[in-house]
Amino acid sequence: MASKIDIWNLALSHVGTAATIADPDEQSVQANHCRRFYPVALGCALERHSWRFASRRARLVQVNNTMNQWAFAYALPNLCVRPRAVLWPEAQDDSDEQPYEVEGTNTVDILYTNVENAVLKYTALVEDVNRFSPFFKLALSYDLAALLVGPLSKDANMKARLMQAVQYYVGLAQAADANSGMSNTYIDFTPEHLKARNGY
């Protein structure tokens, strides 16, 4: 299974760098840049989509409300990369999403809503590479490569090419992620009226 170093080295190969990293703590130029930019690339990749491996739910902790237009204020979970949906505590699914607003303070981000005892579905910061899908790892490697272009490459057109690759592999990763939540019975199911139309 791919490790964080494998993702770093894959990103370096996208940039056209022959050097590889053997130890995440080594003091090579390439390792220093990867340590610097990898957290940024990971955050961007996670925020881009509601990935199943990073999807979490939490009953929010109420805090002091300073916004008159909202009934309740809550602190966001510590590892929340991006809120996805505010739900009633008794909600059976995600179809009944409720309005909310997030504003920052000097120390924390506060979520405002009219839902009492609100439950938040959110994308969490997941750093365990073993939780990533293969397509997510590939898309992440291109995100990182796009950030490495400046310090490691003199090719002025490379960043644009890498960003195109990011969009391509993100699309594949999102499709694979969506399909991973469906049973084979559902994926292969053909409605009766379509069977009749297609001569099954």
Coordinates of N, CA and C in Angstrom, one line a residue, residues 8-188:
W8 N 4.7 11.5 -2.1 CA 5.7 12.6 -2.4 C 6.6 12.3 -3.6
N9 N 7.0 11.0 -3.7 CA 7.9 10.6 -4.8 C 7.1 10.6 -6.1
L10 N 5.8 10.3 -6.1 CA 5.0 10.3 -7.3 C 4.8 11.8 -7.7
A11 N 4.6 12.7 -6.8 CA 4.5 14.1 -7.1 C 5.8 14.6 -7.7
L12 N 7.0 14.2 -7.2 CA 8.3 14.6 -7.8 C 8.4 14.1 -9.2
S13 N 7.9 12.8 -9.4 CA 8.0 12.3 -10.8 C 7.1 13.1 -11.8
H14 N 6.0 13.6 -11.3 CA 5.1 14.4 -12.1 C 5.9 15.7 -12.5
V15 N 6.7 16.2 -11.6 CA 7.4 17.5 -11.9 C 8.6 17.2 -12.8
G16 N 9.0 15.9 -12.9 CA 10.2 15.6 -13.7 C 11.4 15.6 -13.0
T17 N 11.3 15.4 -11.6 CA 12.5 15.4 -10.8 C 13.0 13.9 -10.7
A18 N 14.3 13.7 -10.9 CA 14.8 12.4 -10.9 C 15.1 11.9 -9.4
A19 N 15.3 12.8 -8.5 CA 15.6 12.5 -7.2 C 14.4 11.9 -6.5
T20 N 14.6 11.0 -5.5 CA 13.5 10.5 -4.7 C 13.8 10.6 -3.3
I21 N 12.8 10.5 -2.5 CA 12.9 10.7 -1.0 C 12.8 9.3 -0.3
A22 N 13.7 9.0 0.5 CA 13.7 7.7 1.2 C 13.2 7.8 2.6
D23 N 13.4 9.0 3.2 CA 13.0 9.2 4.6 C 12.3 10.5 4.8
P24 N 11.1 10.5 5.4 CA 10.3 11.8 5.5 C 11.0 12.9 6.2
D25 N 12.0 12.5 7.1 CA 12.8 13.5 7.9 C 14.1 13.9 7.3
E26 N 14.4 13.4 6.1 CA 15.7 13.7 5.5 C 15.7 15.2 5.1
Q27 N 16.9 15.7 5.0 CA 17.1 17.2 4.8 C 17.4 17.6 3.4
S28 N 17.0 16.7 2.4 CA 17.2 17.1 1.0 C 16.2 18.2 0.6
V29 N 16.6 18.9 -0.5 CA 15.7 20.0 -1.0 C 14.3 19.5 -1.3
Q30 N 14.3 18.3 -1.9 CA 12.9 17.8 -2.3 C 12.1 17.4 -1.1
A31 N 12.7 16.8 -0.1 CA 11.9 16.5 1.1 C 11.5 17.7 1.9
N32 N 12.3 18.7 1.9 CA 11.9 20.0 2.6 C 10.7 20.6 2.0
H33 N 10.7 20.6 0.6 CA 9.6 21.2 -0.1 C 8.3 20.3 0.1
C34 N 8.4 19.0 0.1 CA 7.3 18.1 0.3 C 6.7 18.3 1.7
R35 N 7.6 18.4 2.7 CA 7.1 18.6 4.0 C 6.3 19.9 4.1
R36 N 6.8 20.9 3.4 CA 6.1 22.2 3.5 C 4.8 22.3 2.8
F37 N 4.7 21.6 1.6 CA 3.5 21.8 0.8 C 2.5 20.6 0.9
Y38 N 2.9 19.5 1.4 CA 2.0 18.3 1.5 C 0.8 18.6 2.4
P39 N 0.9 19.3 3.5 CA -0.3 19.6 4.3 C -1.3 20.5 3.6
V40 N -0.8 21.4 2.8 CA -1.6 22.3 2.0 C -2.4 21.5 0.9
A41 N -1.6 20.6 0.2 CA -2.2 19.8 -0.9 C -3.2 18.9 -0.3
L42 N -3.0 18.3 0.9 CA -3.9 17.4 1.5 C -5.2 18.1 1.9
G43 N -5.1 19.3 2.5 CA -6.2 20.1 2.8 C -7.1 20.4 1.7
C44 N -6.5 20.8 0.6 CA -7.2 21.2 -0.7 C -7.9 20.0 -1.2
A45 N -7.2 18.8 -1.2 CA -7.8 17.6 -1.8 C -9.0 17.2 -0.9
L46 N -8.9 17.2 0.4 CA -10.0 16.8 1.2 C -11.2 17.8 1.1
E47 N -10.9 19.1 1.0 CA -12.0 20.1 1.0 C -12.8 20.0 -0.3
R48 N -12.2 19.4 -1.4 CA -12.8 19.5 -2.7 C -14.1 18.6 -2.8
H49 N -14.2 17.6 -2.0 CA -15.3 16.6 -2.2 C -15.6 16.0 -0.8
S50 N -16.9 15.5 -0.7 CA -17.3 14.8 0.5 C -16.9 13.4 0.4
W51 N -15.6 13.1 0.6 CA -15.0 11.8 0.5 C -15.6 10.9 1.6
R52 N -16.0 9.7 1.2 CA -16.5 8.7 2.2 C -15.6 8.4 3.3
F53 N -14.3 8.2 3.0 CA -13.3 7.8 4.0 C -13.1 9.0 5.0
A54 N -13.4 10.2 4.7 CA -13.2 11.3 5.6 C -14.5 11.9 6.1
S55 N -15.6 11.3 5.8 CA -16.9 11.8 6.2 C -17.2 11.4 7.7
R56 N -17.6 12.4 8.5 CA -17.9 12.2 9.9 C -19.2 12.9 10.3
R57 N -19.8 12.4 11.4 CA -20.9 13.1 12.0 C -20.7 13.3 13.5
A58 N -21.1 14.5 13.9 CA -20.9 14.8 15.3 C -22.0 15.7 15.9
R59 N -22.5 15.4 17.1 CA -23.4 16.3 17.8 C -22.6 17.5 18.2
L60 N -23.0 18.7 17.8 CA -22.2 19.9 18.0 C -22.3 20.4 19.4
V61 N -21.3 21.1 19.9 CA -21.2 21.7 21.2 C -21.7 23.1 21.1
Q62 N -22.7 23.5 21.9 CA -23.2 24.8 21.8 C -22.3 25.8 22.5
V63 N -22.2 27.0 21.9 CA -21.4 28.1 22.5 C -22.2 29.4 22.6
N64 N -21.7 30.4 23.1 CA -22.4 31.7 23.2 C -22.7 32.2 21.8
N65 N -24.0 32.6 21.7 CA -24.5 33.1 20.4 C -24.6 34.6 20.4
T66 N -23.8 35.2 19.4 CA -23.8 36.6 19.3 C -24.5 37.1 18.0
M67 N -25.1 36.2 17.3 CA -25.8 36.5 16.1 C -27.3 36.5 16.3
N68 N -28.0 37.6 16.2 CA -29.4 37.7 16.4 C -30.2 36.9 15.4
Q69 N -29.7 36.8 14.2 CA -30.5 36.2 13.1 C -30.5 34.6 13.2
W70 N -29.7 34.1 14.1 CA -29.7 32.6 14.2 C -30.0 32.3 15.7
A71 N -30.7 31.1 15.9 CA -31.1 30.7 17.2 C -30.0 30.1 18.0
F72 N -29.1 29.4 17.4 CA -28.1 28.6 18.1 C -26.7 28.8 17.4
A73 N -25.7 28.7 18.3 CA -24.3 28.8 17.8 C -23.5 27.6 18.4
Y74 N -22.6 27.0 17.5 CA -21.9 25.8 17.9 C -20.4 26.0 17.4
A75 N -19.6 25.3 18.2 CA -18.2 25.2 17.8 C -18.0 24.1 16.8
L76 N -17.2 24.3 15.8 CA -16.9 23.3 14.8 C -16.0 22.2 15.4
P77 N -16.1 21.0 15.0 CA -15.2 20.0 15.5 C -13.8 20.3 15.2
N78 N -12.8 19.9 16.0 CA -11.4 20.3 15.9 C -10.8 19.9 14.5
L79 N -11.2 18.8 14.0 CA -10.6 18.3 12.7 C -11.5 18.5 11.5
C80 N -12.4 19.4 11.7 CA -13.3 19.7 10.5 C -12.6 20.5 9.5
V81 N -12.5 19.9 8.3 CA -11.9 20.6 7.1 C -13.0 21.4 6.4
R82 N -14.2 20.8 6.3 CA -15.3 21.6 5.7 C -16.6 21.0 6.2
P83 N -17.6 21.8 6.6 CA -18.9 21.4 7.0 C -19.6 21.0 5.7
R84 N -20.4 19.9 5.8 CA -21.2 19.5 4.6 C -22.7 19.6 4.8
A85 N -23.2 19.3 6.0 CA -24.7 19.4 6.2 C -25.0 19.6 7.7
V86 N -25.9 20.4 8.0 CA -26.5 20.5 9.3 C -27.8 19.8 9.4
L87 N -27.9 18.9 10.3 CA -29.1 18.0 10.4 C -29.8 18.0 11.7
W88 N -31.1 17.7 11.8 CA -31.8 17.6 13.0 C -31.2 16.3 13.7
P89 N -31.2 16.3 15.0 CA -30.6 15.1 15.7 C -31.4 13.8 15.4
E90 N -32.7 13.9 15.1 CA -33.4 12.7 14.8 C -33.5 12.4 13.3
A91 N -32.7 13.1 12.5 CA -32.7 12.8 11.0 C -32.3 11.4 10.7
Q92 N -33.0 10.8 9.8 CA -32.7 9.4 9.4 C -31.8 9.4 8.2
D93 N -31.7 10.5 7.4 CA -30.8 10.5 6.3 C -30.4 12.0 6.1
D94 N -29.7 12.3 5.0 CA -29.1 13.6 4.8 C -30.0 14.5 3.9
S95 N -31.2 14.0 3.6 CA -32.1 14.8 2.7 C -32.7 16.0 3.2
D96 N -32.7 16.1 4.6 CA -33.3 17.3 5.2 C -32.3 18.2 5.8
E97 N -31.4 18.7 4.9 CA -30.3 19.6 5.3 C -30.9 21.0 5.8
Q98 N -30.3 21.6 6.8 CA -30.8 22.8 7.3 C -29.9 24.0 7.0
P99 N -30.4 25.2 6.9 CA -29.5 26.3 6.7 C -28.5 26.6 7.8
Y100 N -27.4 27.1 7.5 CA -26.4 27.4 8.5 C -25.4 28.4 7.9
E101 N -24.6 29.0 8.8 CA -23.6 30.0 8.4 C -22.4 29.8 9.3
V102 N -21.2 29.9 8.7 CA -20.0 29.7 9.5 C -19.2 31.1 9.5
E103 N -18.9 31.5 10.7 CA -18.1 32.8 10.8 C -16.9 32.5 11.7
G104 N -15.8 33.1 11.4 CA -14.6 32.9 12.3 C -14.5 34.0 13.3
T105 N -13.9 33.6 14.4 CA -13.5 34.5 15.5 C -12.0 34.6 15.5
N106 N -11.4 35.2 16.6 CA -10.0 35.3 16.7 C -9.4 33.9 17.0
T107 N -10.2 33.0 17.5 CA -9.6 31.7 17.9 C -10.3 30.5 17.3
V108 N -11.6 30.6 17.0 CA -12.3 29.4 16.5 C -13.3 29.8 15.4
D109 N -13.8 28.8 14.7 CA -14.9 29.1 13.7 C -16.2 28.6 14.4
I110 N -17.2 29.5 14.2 CA -18.5 29.2 14.9 C -19.5 28.9 13.8
L111 N -20.3 27.9 14.0 CA -21.4 27.6 13.1 C -22.7 28.0 13.7
Y112 N -23.5 28.8 12.9 CA -24.8 29.3 13.4 C -25.9 28.6 12.6
T113 N -27.0 28.3 13.3 CA -28.1 27.6 12.7 C -29.3 27.8 13.6
N114 N -30.5 27.4 13.1 CA -31.7 27.4 13.9 C -32.1 26.0 14.4
V115 N -31.1 25.1 14.3 CA -31.4 23.7 14.7 C -30.9 23.5 16.2
E116 N -31.7 23.1 17.0 CA -31.3 22.8 18.4 C -30.7 21.4 18.5
N117 N -29.6 21.2 19.2 CA -28.9 20.0 19.3 C -28.5 19.5 17.9
A118 N -27.9 20.4 17.2 CA -27.6 20.1 15.8 C -26.6 19.0 15.6
V119 N -26.7 18.2 14.6 CA -25.7 17.2 14.1 C -25.1 17.7 12.8
L120 N -23.8 17.7 12.8 CA -23.0 18.1 11.6 C -22.4 17.0 10.9
K121 N -22.7 16.9 9.6 CA -21.9 16.0 8.7 C -20.8 16.8 8.1
Y122 N -19.6 16.3 8.2 CA -18.4 17.2 7.8 C -17.3 16.3 7.2
T123 N -16.4 16.9 6.5 CA -15.2 16.3 6.1 C -14.1 16.5 7.1
A124 N -13.5 15.5 7.6 CA -12.5 15.6 8.6 C -11.1 15.5 8.0
L125 N -10.2 16.0 8.8 CA -8.8 15.9 8.4 C -8.3 14.5 8.7
V126 N -8.1 13.8 7.6 CA -7.6 12.4 7.7 C -6.2 12.3 7.2
E127 N -5.2 11.9 8.0 CA -3.8 11.9 7.6 C -3.3 10.5 7.4
D128 N -4.1 9.5 7.8 CA -3.7 8.1 7.6 C -3.8 7.7 6.1
V129 N -2.7 7.6 5.4 CA -2.7 7.3 4.0 C -3.4 6.0 3.7
N130 N -3.4 5.1 4.6 CA -4.1 3.8 4.4 C -5.6 3.9 4.2
R131 N -6.1 5.1 4.6 CA -7.5 5.3 4.5 C -7.9 5.9 3.1
F132 N -6.9 6.4 2.4 CA -7.1 7.0 1.1 C -7.4 5.9 0.0
S133 N -8.3 6.3 -0.9 CA -8.5 5.4 -2.1 C -7.3 5.6 -3.1
P134 N -7.1 4.6 -4.0 CA -6.0 4.7 -5.0 C -6.2 6.0 -5.8
F135 N -7.4 6.3 -6.3 CA -7.5 7.5 -7.1 C -7.3 8.8 -6.3
F136 N -7.7 8.8 -5.0 CA -7.5 9.9 -4.2 C -6.0 10.2 -4.1
K137 N -5.2 9.1 -3.8 CA -3.8 9.2 -3.7 C -3.2 9.8 -5.0
L138 N -3.7 9.3 -6.1 CA -3.1 9.8 -7.4 C -3.5 11.3 -7.6
A139 N -4.7 11.7 -7.3 CA -5.1 13.1 -7.4 C -4.3 14.0 -6.5
L140 N -4.1 13.5 -5.2 CA -3.3 14.2 -4.2 C -1.9 14.4 -4.7
S141 N -1.3 13.4 -5.4 CA 0.0 13.5 -5.9 C 0.1 14.7 -6.9
Y142 N -0.9 14.8 -7.7 CA -0.9 15.9 -8.7 C -1.1 17.3 -8.0
D143 N -1.9 17.3 -7.0 CA -2.1 18.5 -6.2 C -0.8 19.0 -5.6
L144 N 0.0 18.0 -5.1 CA 1.3 18.3 -4.5 C 2.3 18.7 -5.6
A145 N 2.2 18.0 -6.7 CA 3.1 18.4 -7.8 C 2.9 19.8 -8.3
A146 N 1.7 20.2 -8.4 CA 1.4 21.6 -8.8 C 2.0 22.6 -7.9
L147 N 2.1 22.3 -6.6 CA 2.7 23.2 -5.6 C 4.2 23.2 -5.7
L148 N 4.8 22.1 -6.2 CA 6.2 21.9 -6.2 C 6.8 22.5 -7.5
V149 N 6.0 22.8 -8.5 CA 6.5 23.3 -9.7 C 7.4 24.6 -9.5
G150 N 6.9 25.5 -8.7 CA 7.6 26.8 -8.5 C 9.0 26.6 -8.0
P151 N 9.2 25.9 -6.9 CA 10.6 25.7 -6.4 C 11.5 24.7 -7.1
L152 N 10.8 23.7 -7.9 CA 11.6 22.6 -8.4 C 11.7 22.6 -9.9
S153 N 10.9 23.4 -10.6 CA 10.9 23.3 -12.1 C 11.0 24.6 -12.7
K154 N 11.7 24.7 -13.9 CA 11.8 25.9 -14.6 C 10.8 25.9 -15.8
D155 N 9.9 24.9 -15.9 CA 9.0 24.8 -17.0 C 7.7 25.7 -16.7
A156 N 7.6 26.7 -17.4 CA 6.5 27.7 -17.2 C 5.2 27.1 -17.5
N157 N 5.1 26.1 -18.3 CA 3.8 25.6 -18.7 C 3.4 24.3 -17.9
M158 N 4.3 23.9 -17.1 CA 4.0 22.6 -16.3 C 2.9 22.8 -15.4
K159 N 2.8 23.9 -14.7 CA 1.7 24.0 -13.7 C 0.4 23.9 -14.3
A160 N 0.2 24.5 -15.5 CA -1.1 24.4 -16.1 C -1.4 22.9 -16.5
R161 N -0.4 22.2 -17.0 CA -0.6 20.8 -17.3 C -1.0 20.0 -16.1
L162 N -0.3 20.3 -15.0 CA -0.6 19.5 -13.8 C -1.9 19.8 -13.2
M163 N -2.4 21.1 -13.3 CA -3.7 21.4 -12.8 C -4.8 20.7 -13.7
Q164 N -4.5 20.5 -15.0 CA -5.5 19.8 -15.8 C -5.5 18.3 -15.3
A165 N -4.3 17.8 -15.0 CA -4.3 16.4 -14.5 C -5.0 16.3 -13.2
V166 N -4.9 17.3 -12.3 CA -5.6 17.3 -11.0 C -7.1 17.1 -11.3
Q167 N -7.6 17.9 -12.2 CA -9.1 17.9 -12.5 C -9.5 16.5 -13.0
Y168 N -8.7 16.0 -13.9 CA -9.0 14.7 -14.5 C -9.0 13.6 -13.4
Y169 N -8.0 13.5 -12.6 CA -8.0 12.4 -11.6 C -8.9 12.7 -10.4
V170 N -9.2 13.9 -10.1 CA -10.2 14.2 -9.1 C -11.6 13.7 -9.6
G171 N -11.9 13.9 -10.9 CA -13.1 13.3 -11.4 C -13.2 11.8 -11.3
L172 N -12.1 11.1 -11.6 CA -12.1 9.7 -11.4 C -12.3 9.3 -10.0
A173 N -11.6 10.0 -9.1 CA -11.7 9.7 -7.7 C -13.1 9.9 -7.1
Q174 N -13.7 11.0 -7.6 CA -15.1 11.3 -7.1 C -16.0 10.2 -7.6
A175 N -15.9 9.8 -8.8 CA -16.8 8.7 -9.4 C -16.6 7.4 -8.6
A176 N -15.3 7.1 -8.4 CA -15.1 5.8 -7.7 C -15.6 5.9 -6.2
D177 N -15.4 7.1 -5.6 CA -15.9 7.3 -4.3 C -17.4 7.1 -4.2
A178 N -18.1 7.7 -5.2 CA -19.6 7.6 -5.2 C -20.0 6.2 -5.4
N179 N -19.4 5.4 -6.3 CA -19.8 4.1 -6.5 C -19.4 3.1 -5.4
S180 N -18.5 3.5 -4.6 CA -18.1 2.6 -3.5 C -19.1 2.5 -2.4
G181 N -20.1 3.4 -2.4 CA -21.2 3.4 -1.4 C -22.4 2.7 -1.9
M182 N -22.3 2.1 -3.1 CA -23.5 1.4 -3.6 C -23.2 -0.1 -3.6
S183 N -24.2 -0.9 -3.3 CA -24.1 -2.4 -3.4 C -24.1 -2.8 -4.8
N184 N -23.5 -4.0 -5.0 CA -23.4 -4.5 -6.4 C -24.8 -4.7 -7.0
T185 N -25.8 -5.1 -6.1 CA -27.2 -5.3 -6.5 C -27.7 -4.0 -7.1
Y186 N -27.4 -2.9 -6.4 CA -28.0 -1.6 -6.9 C -27.3 -1.2 -8.2
I187 N -25.9 -1.3 -8.3 CA -25.2 -0.9 -9.4 C -25.6 -1.7 -10.7
D188 N -25.8 -3.0 -10.5 CA -26.2 -3.8 -11.6 C -27.7 -3.9 -11.9

